[in-house]
Coordinates of C-alpha atoms in Angstrom, one line a residue:
X1 CA -157.3 104.8 237.6
X2 CA -159.2 103.5 234.5
X3 CA -159.5 107.0 233.3
X4 CA -155.7 107.4 233.5
X5 CA -155.0 104.4 231.2
X6 CA -157.6 105.5 228.6
X7 CA -155.4 107.9 226.6
X8 CA -152.6 105.3 226.4
X9 CA -155.0 102.8 225.1
X10 CA -156.3 105.2 222.4
X11 CA -152.7 105.9 221.3
X12 CA -151.6 102.3 220.9
X13 CA -154.8 101.1 219.2
X14 CA -154.0 102.3 215.6
X15 CA -150.5 100.7 215.8
X16 CA -152.0 97.4 216.9
X17 CA -154.6 97.6 214.1
X18 CA -151.9 98.4 211.5
X19 CA -149.7 95.5 212.6
X20 CA -152.7 93.2 212.4
X21 CA -153.5 94.3 208.9
X22 CA -149.9 93.8 207.8
X23 CA -149.8 90.2 209.0
X24 CA -153.2 89.6 207.6
X25 CA -152.0 90.8 204.2
X26 CA -149.1 88.3 204.2
X27 CA -151.3 85.5 205.4
X28 CA -154.0 85.9 202.7
X29 CA -152.4 87.1 199.5
X30 CA -154.7 88.2 196.7
X31 CA -155.5 85.6 194.1
X32 CA -155.0 88.2 191.4
X33 CA -151.3 89.0 192.4
X34 CA -148.7 88.3 189.8
X35 CA -145.1 87.1 190.4
X36 CA -142.5 89.9 190.3
X37 CA -140.4 87.9 187.8
X38 CA -142.6 86.1 185.4
X39 CA -141.2 83.0 183.7
X40 CA -140.1 83.8 180.2
X41 CA -142.0 82.1 177.4
X42 CA -140.5 78.8 176.3
X43 CA -138.6 79.0 173.1
X44 CA -139.5 76.8 170.2
X45 CA -137.6 73.6 171.0
X46 CA -136.2 73.1 167.5
X47 CA -135.9 76.1 165.3
X48 CA -135.5 78.7 168.0
X49 CA -132.7 77.0 169.8
X50 CA -130.7 76.1 166.7
X51 CA -131.2 79.5 165.3
X52 CA -129.7 81.2 168.4
X53 CA -126.6 78.8 168.5
X54 CA -125.9 79.4 164.8
X55 CA -126.0 83.2 165.2
X56 CA -123.5 83.0 168.1
X57 CA -121.1 80.8 166.1
X58 CA -121.3 82.9 163.0
X59 CA -120.5 86.3 164.7
X60 CA -116.9 87.5 164.3
X61 CA -114.8 87.6 167.5
X62 CA -113.9 91.0 168.9
X63 CA -110.5 92.5 167.8
X64 CA -107.6 92.3 170.3
X65 CA -106.6 95.4 172.1
X66 CA -103.5 97.2 170.8
X67 CA -100.1 96.2 172.0
X68 CA -99.0 98.5 174.9
X69 CA -96.4 101.0 173.8
X70 CA -93.3 102.0 175.8
X71 CA -94.9 105.4 176.7
X72 CA -98.5 104.9 177.9
X73 CA -99.0 108.7 178.1
X74 CA -98.9 108.9 174.3
X75 CA -102.3 107.3 174.3
X76 CA -103.8 110.2 176.3
X77 CA -101.7 113.2 175.3
X78 CA -100.3 114.4 172.0
X79 CA -97.3 112.1 171.2
X80 CA -95.2 115.0 169.9
X81 CA -95.7 117.0 173.1
X82 CA -94.8 113.9 175.2
X83 CA -91.7 113.4 173.1
X84 CA -90.5 116.9 173.8
X85 CA -91.3 116.5 177.5
X86 CA -89.2 113.3 177.7
X87 CA -86.3 115.0 175.9
X88 CA -86.4 117.8 178.4
X89 CA -86.5 115.4 181.4
X90 CA -83.5 113.5 180.1
X91 CA -81.6 116.8 179.6
X92 CA -82.3 118.0 183.1
X93 CA -81.4 114.6 184.7
X94 CA -77.9 114.0 183.3
X95 CA -77.9 115.5 179.8
X96 CA -76.8 119.0 180.8
X97 CA -73.3 120.2 180.2
X98 CA -71.2 121.2 183.2
X99 CA -67.7 122.5 183.8
X100 CA -65.1 122.5 186.6
X101 CA -61.5 123.7 187.2
X102 CA -59.6 121.9 189.9
X103 CA -56.1 122.8 191.1
X104 CA -55.2 119.7 193.1
X105 CA -51.7 120.8 194.0
X106 CA -50.2 124.3 194.0
X107 CA -47.3 124.1 196.4
X108 CA -43.9 125.1 197.5
X109 CA -41.3 122.3 198.2
X110 CA -38.4 122.5 200.6
X111 CA -35.8 119.8 200.7
X112 CA -32.1 119.1 201.1
X113 CA -30.2 121.1 198.6
X114 CA -33.3 122.0 196.6
X115 CA -36.3 124.3 197.1
X116 CA -38.9 124.4 194.4
X117 CA -42.5 124.5 193.4
X118 CA -45.1 122.2 191.8
X119 CA -48.5 122.3 190.3
X120 CA -51.1 119.7 189.2
X121 CA -54.6 120.4 188.0
X122 CA -57.3 119.7 185.5
X123 CA -60.4 121.3 183.9
X124 CA -63.2 119.6 182.2
X125 CA -66.4 120.5 180.2
X126 CA -69.2 118.1 179.2
X127 CA -71.9 115.9 180.5
X128 CA -72.1 112.8 182.8
X129 CA -71.0 110.4 180.0
X130 CA -68.6 112.3 177.7
X131 CA -66.3 115.2 178.6
X132 CA -63.4 117.2 177.3
X133 CA -60.6 117.1 179.9
X134 CA -57.5 119.2 180.1
X135 CA -54.8 118.2 182.5
X136 CA -51.5 119.9 183.3
X137 CA -48.7 119.4 185.8
X138 CA -45.1 120.4 186.2
X139 CA -42.4 121.5 188.7
X140 CA -39.4 123.7 188.9
X141 CA -36.6 124.8 191.2
X142 CA -36.1 128.2 192.7
X143 CA -33.9 130.4 190.6
X144 CA -33.9 128.0 187.7
X145 CA -36.0 127.2 184.6
X146 CA -38.8 124.8 184.6
X147 CA -37.7 121.2 185.2
X148 CA -40.8 119.6 183.6
X149 CA -44.2 120.8 182.3
X150 CA -46.9 119.0 180.4
X151 CA -50.4 119.5 179.0
X152 CA -52.9 116.8 178.1
X153 CA -56.1 117.1 176.0
X154 CA -58.3 114.0 176.6
X155 CA -61.7 112.7 175.7
X156 CA -63.2 111.2 178.8
X157 CA -66.0 108.6 178.5
X158 CA -67.8 107.1 181.5
X159 CA -67.6 103.3 181.6
X160 CA -69.8 103.1 184.7
X161 CA -70.6 105.3 187.7
X162 CA -67.1 104.9 189.0
X163 CA -64.6 104.8 186.2
X164 CA -63.8 106.8 183.1
X165 CA -61.9 105.8 180.0
X166 CA -59.6 108.6 178.7
X167 CA -57.8 109.0 175.4
X168 CA -56.1 111.9 173.7
X169 CA -52.7 113.6 173.3
X170 CA -50.0 114.9 175.6
X171 CA -47.5 117.7 174.9
X172 CA -44.4 118.1 177.0
X173 CA -43.0 121.6 177.1
X174 CA -40.1 120.8 179.4
X175 CA -37.6 119.2 179.4
X176 CA -36.3 119.9 175.9
X177 CA -36.5 118.8 173.3
X178 CA -40.3 118.8 173.5
X179 CA -42.2 115.6 172.9
X180 CA -45.7 114.6 171.8
X181 CA -47.5 111.5 173.0
X182 CA -50.7 109.5 172.3
X183 CA -52.5 108.8 175.6
X184 CA -54.9 106.1 176.8
X185 CA -55.8 105.6 180.4
X186 CA -58.4 105.0 183.0
X187 CA -59.3 106.9 186.2
X188 CA -61.9 106.6 188.9
X189 CA -62.9 105.5 192.4
X190 CA -61.9 102.0 193.5
X191 CA -63.6 100.3 196.5
X192 CA -63.2 102.1 199.8
X193 CA -63.0 105.5 197.9
X194 CA -59.4 105.2 196.6
X195 CA -58.9 107.5 193.7
X196 CA -56.8 105.7 191.1
X197 CA -55.4 106.8 187.8
X198 CA -53.3 104.8 185.2
X199 CA -52.2 105.9 181.8
X200 CA -49.9 104.8 179.0
X201 CA -48.0 107.3 176.8
X202 CA -46.6 106.5 173.3
X203 CA -44.2 109.2 172.1
X204 CA -43.7 110.4 168.6
X205 CA -40.3 108.6 168.7
X206 CA -42.0 105.3 169.5
X207 CA -41.1 105.2 173.2
X208 CA -43.6 103.8 175.7
X209 CA -44.1 105.2 179.2
X210 CA -46.6 104.5 181.9
X211 CA -47.8 106.3 185.0
X212 CA -49.9 105.0 188.0
X213 CA -51.2 107.1 190.8
X214 CA -53.4 106.5 193.8
X215 CA -54.6 108.6 196.7
X216 CA -57.2 108.4 199.5
X217 CA -58.9 111.2 201.5
X218 CA -59.1 110.2 205.2
X219 CA -61.4 112.6 207.2
X220 CA -59.9 113.0 210.6
X221 CA -62.4 115.7 211.7
X222 CA -65.0 117.8 210.0
X223 CA -62.2 120.1 208.7
X224 CA -59.0 118.0 208.8
X225 CA -58.4 115.6 205.9
X226 CA -55.3 113.5 205.6
X227 CA -54.5 112.4 202.0
X228 CA -51.8 109.7 201.5
X229 CA -50.6 109.6 197.9
X230 CA -48.4 107.4 195.8
X231 CA -47.2 107.8 192.2
X232 CA -45.0 105.6 190.0
X233 CA -43.6 106.3 186.6
X234 CA -42.2 103.7 184.2
X235 CA -40.1 103.9 181.1
X236 CA -38.4 101.4 178.7
X237 CA -41.7 100.1 177.2
X238 CA -43.3 100.7 180.5
X239 CA -41.2 98.0 182.4
X240 CA -38.5 100.0 184.2
X241 CA -39.2 102.1 187.2
X242 CA -38.1 105.7 186.4
X243 CA -39.5 107.7 189.3
X244 CA -41.5 107.1 192.6
X245 CA -43.2 109.5 194.9
X246 CA -44.7 108.6 198.3
X247 CA -46.2 111.2 200.6
X248 CA -49.1 112.6 202.7
X249 CA -50.8 116.0 202.9
X250 CA -52.9 117.2 205.8
X251 CA -55.6 119.5 204.5
X252 CA -57.6 122.1 206.5
X253 CA -60.9 122.6 204.9
X254 CA -61.8 126.3 205.3
X255 CA -64.7 125.5 202.9
X256 CA -65.2 122.7 200.4
X257 CA -63.8 124.8 197.6
X258 CA -60.6 125.9 199.3
X259 CA -58.2 123.7 201.5
X260 CA -54.7 124.8 202.4
X261 CA -52.4 121.9 203.4
X262 CA -49.0 120.9 204.7
X263 CA -47.2 117.6 204.1
X264 CA -44.2 115.5 203.5
X265 CA -43.1 113.7 200.4
X266 CA -40.3 111.2 199.5
X267 CA -39.1 111.2 195.9
X268 CA -36.8 108.8 194.2
X269 CA -35.4 109.0 190.7
X270 CA -33.8 106.1 188.9
X271 CA -31.9 105.3 185.7
X272 CA -30.3 107.9 183.4
X273 CA -32.2 110.7 185.0
X274 CA -30.7 110.0 188.4
X275 CA -27.2 110.2 186.9
X276 CA -28.1 113.6 185.3
X277 CA -29.4 114.9 188.6
X278 CA -26.2 113.9 190.4
X279 CA -24.2 115.7 187.7
X280 CA -26.2 118.9 188.3
X281 CA -25.7 118.7 192.1
X282 CA -29.2 117.4 192.9
X283 CA -30.1 114.4 195.1
X284 CA -32.1 111.7 193.2
X285 CA -33.6 110.6 196.5
X286 CA -34.8 113.1 199.0
X287 CA -37.5 114.0 201.5
X288 CA -39.3 117.3 201.1
X289 CA -41.6 119.3 203.2
X290 CA -44.5 120.8 201.2
X291 CA -47.1 123.5 201.8
X292 CA -49.7 124.7 199.4
X293 CA -53.4 124.8 198.6
X294 CA -56.1 122.9 196.8
X295 CA -59.1 124.8 195.3
X296 CA -61.7 124.4 192.6
X297 CA -64.4 126.4 191.0

């Protein structure tokens, strides 16, 4: 059994000896060993200390860093190249020119004693802030000449994301004699997505007219959209009601760009125009059935 423990004793002996030497080294350090961080020599307590302080106070302070610019990337890349990149970014995010043609109403009307047609649409070209807008609307009776037709050329300027200020000219083709007007108005989306439009017209004869229109798209299903609509026209310096239209149209959206519709509309004409309609055999107040289409491209 002693023979069996002999190899184990021979293997552990060097480790025991090394551990003993390690502790021994710590226990009896050499007298010649030097500290790892020797104490620096004492400066001269007079001239040396005052000389160092004077040098520190006489040195000029470091210059302040440059004021940050609006475009930090100009400090890394070529400023001219970054200016061109910013202009391109602004152009692609609102600075590009667009165009659209919208025919809001192209319809046939059927009513008591009168069948006719009507159109209303607009086209615009420009950016998100400023646009050139062309509007047109009119109506006529079957078998007769146009009852009314007008064209407007307007500059449209965005006041905010919801409303546009519009100003320009209007030319009436019918009724005769033709009239020209200066136009100023506003249009946009009111809360709860009501589309509103109001405009004042000053004729070349000094007469003032006004028009107010409002509509709202009510989505009944993914394809059926009910659109109530009201329009009021004023004359006599914009104070006397001349015409009123109240109605609703039910659109079927075949695709977003094309929606045929059917609807009903009540129209009332007042003042001298009502007397003229009676003289021609028309009814100044009547209910009409309408059918037509709305499309844009």
